[in-house]
Amino acid sequence: MPLSASAYHSLFEADPDGLVLLDSPAGVIRECNQQFCDVVGRQRDDLVGRAFSTLTSSDRDVASALAGDNTGADTLVVRLTTGVGDVVPVELRTSTVEMDDGDDAGEFVLARVRRVSSGTHEPELERKSKVVDEAPIGITISDPDQEDNPLIYANETFQDLTGYATEEIVGRNCRFLQGEKTDPDAVAAMREAIDAEEPVTVELCNYRKDGSEFYNRITVAPLYDDAGALANYVGFQYDVTEREQYRQKLELSHNMLKTVPSGVFRTDPTPDGTFEYVNPALVSLLDATSADQLRGRRVAEFYVDPTARSDLMEALRNTDGDQVRREVQLETLDGATKDVIVTASLSEDAAGNEHVHKVVQDIAERKEREQALERYERLVTNLPVGVYQHTPGPDDEFTLLNDAMVDIFDADSKAHLREQHVRDLYVDPSEYSEFADRLLDQGFVQDEEFELETLAGETIWGAVTAIAREVGGETVIDGVVQDITERKRFQQRLKEQRDNLDVLNQMLRHDIRNDLQLVTAYADFLTDHVDDEGREHIETIQEGAMHAVELTRTARSIADVMLTTDEERQQVDLANALETELDDVRSTYSEAVITVSGTVPSVAVWANEMLGSVFRNLLTNAVQHNDKEIPKVDVSTSEREETVAVRIADNGPGVPDSQKDTIFGRGEKGLESEGTGMGLYLVKTLVEMYGGDVAIEDKTAGNARDDSDGAVFVVELPKVG
């Protein structure tokens, strides 16, 4: 009697082996019993409708059996992947069944699955499984028959390497490990090899689950079944992060050696040691054209002093430290001598061979700076003025002093002077505070004069020039002190002399001049009380008195010039100054004929209030030294772009050529010049003070209205604007 459908279902569920009913030839699971669910660790709902191949390594024999092409054949031992990623070995046997039950009618494949627990396949399969699972390198298997070639297996090492669990790995393409720094060219090479079913090895920067980088040496190889068809790809992952980091450090070191400005080379410690490696900087330092020109040559040949290298090696072997530094001289291939510092270290390779690594630094510029500094220090030490350095603030102490500072302040030594606060050397400490504040604000103060006190208690005068600057984040003051005590004493004596001269000037201007005016007045009174012969004597007295008065005026002007301390020029109206003196001379010398050719321009010139003395002395000189019965004087002016010239021409005896350069007392000092009078000396002094010039021309028809006798005095003054 045939069994009912429910009876068949009961038998299907009660079978001790795992049973799976598959569509043929697709291999999709239509039904499975609980025993199969237990074998693969999955729920029935997760299995029904799923391709059986997703649970296996897709061995071609398995695929053929599942398609119904190999039913009834010998039992196959295969590996199934559980729901938690474990791999379990099972025996697989398939058979074809016919069903005519309504919608389920058709041909199906019934697969019987039994855990491998005994028999001839168990030991070998378990050993292989254990080897793969516990291998010290990452191992993965992918299924090219599935879309995007997903991973279907990953061993424990791969999980440890990446930080991902099996369920996060299986079903994904291995590219999920790639990231920002992954080399796209290496990825393309791997993809190209996989597409061509060829083995390939590349190194990639991959990323763990926590985002950290690691360098992965990946080998991917195709696996084929017995029929020669592609079944799987196996991948082997080696963590080469340490090796890659070492390679990067080695590359960095190599690049640094190529670009570092100091020479670097390697040799052996023997007396005949040669250059084994040289960097570009050493090639340049030794005037070589290439590294090959140095490689193989004895290092000792380049030492100016051959014993310097042997001494360096001896010190290197005896040092307690890692390296030895020595300052030596090397001779280049061009015969030049160079001062260098050699830093040497000794090392031993894996084979036990010793090597000496040396860094050579060219110190020619440093030597030049040291020599220049030494010369500067000698100069500072021997300067006749005090040089110092100190730090402003509460301590306010000297940090540098030269010998002149010790002498200026009567100190026993530099150490003695360093014990003093800078402010204590000023007679008025408040002056120092004000000076220091201004210096820090402006950065530079020049020739400030102060009363200073020496350590012996003597008061002196000093001119201080100082600058403030930053050194290592700290403000320092560098200064120079010049002892100007003698100059101050001289200035005081000069002031006293000036005061005395001022008294003399007052006497000339008042007492003597008043007495001369009294003589002139009495002479005028006597004119009406004497005969003609007596009248001539009276006139002589009057002329002498007038000349003496003029001398006092000239002497007063000279004294004013000598007493002048401010030589700053002023704007003076030329016409007003000249016309005022013309009127005064005309009234004084009524017998003279004084004329003006043209119009005196109303132009401003650079001068001062004593410009009138220039014109008065020249006009008076033209009248007093005239030998004609009627003295004639003609004044004219002419303008240029930057100057104006005033010409005063007379009809007197003229000035010989031999006296034209000496008449103003040129080259002489004070009133002892060889000139003919104080007035012309005053003219020369004032005009040159104004930035102008005075000269004598011969009188010709071109610069006088009448005859050619006499001389022409030309005063040229700078115009304003």
Short mmCIF file of C-alpha atoms in Angstrom, two decimals, residues 12-13 15-22 29 31-44 47-48 50 52 55-56 80-81 88 90-92 111-115:
data_model
loop_
_atom_site.label_atom_id
_atom_site.label_comp_id
_atom_site.label_asym_id
_atom_site.label_seq_id
_atom_site.Cartn_x
_atom_site.Cartn_y
_atom_site.Cartn_z
CA PHE A 12 12.15 12.81 5.67
CA GLU A 13 12.25 14.54 9.03
CA ASP A 15 16.15 10.44 8.87
CA PRO A 16 19.34 10.63 11.00
CA ASP A 17 21.26 12.19 8.13
CA GLY A 18 20.76 15.64 6.82
CA LEU A 19 18.50 15.59 3.77
CA VAL A 20 18.21 18.34 1.19
CA LEU A 21 15.82 18.38 -1.77
CA LEU A 22 17.27 20.47 -4.62
CA ILE A 29 17.21 24.15 -1.90
CA GLU A 31 13.31 21.50 1.33
CA CYS A 32 15.62 20.30 4.11
CA ASN A 33 15.22 18.43 7.37
CA GLN A 34 16.23 19.56 10.85
CA GLN A 35 19.34 17.38 10.83
CA PHE A 36 20.74 19.39 7.89
CA CYS A 37 19.88 22.65 9.63
CA ASP A 38 21.86 21.41 12.64
CA VAL A 39 24.88 20.47 10.48
CA VAL A 40 25.16 23.93 8.92
CA GLY A 41 23.97 25.83 11.99
CA ARG A 42 21.25 27.70 10.14
CA GLN A 43 17.47 28.03 10.28
CA ARG A 44 15.27 26.35 7.68
CA LEU A 47 18.17 27.76 3.69
CA VAL A 48 15.04 27.24 1.57
CA ARG A 50 19.18 29.37 -1.35
CA PHE A 52 23.45 24.92 -2.17
CA LEU A 55 27.39 26.62 1.48
CA THR A 56 30.28 24.81 -0.20
CA LEU A 80 30.25 23.31 4.39
CA THR A 81 30.27 26.79 5.90
CA VAL A 88 32.61 21.50 8.83
CA VAL A 90 30.71 16.26 5.59
CA GLU A 91 30.07 13.24 3.40
CA LEU A 92 27.77 14.06 0.47
CA ALA A 111 21.31 15.16 -1.22
CA ARG A 112 22.24 13.17 1.88
CA VAL A 113 24.69 14.94 4.21
CA ARG A 114 26.44 13.26 7.10
CA ARG A 115 29.04 14.75 9.44
#
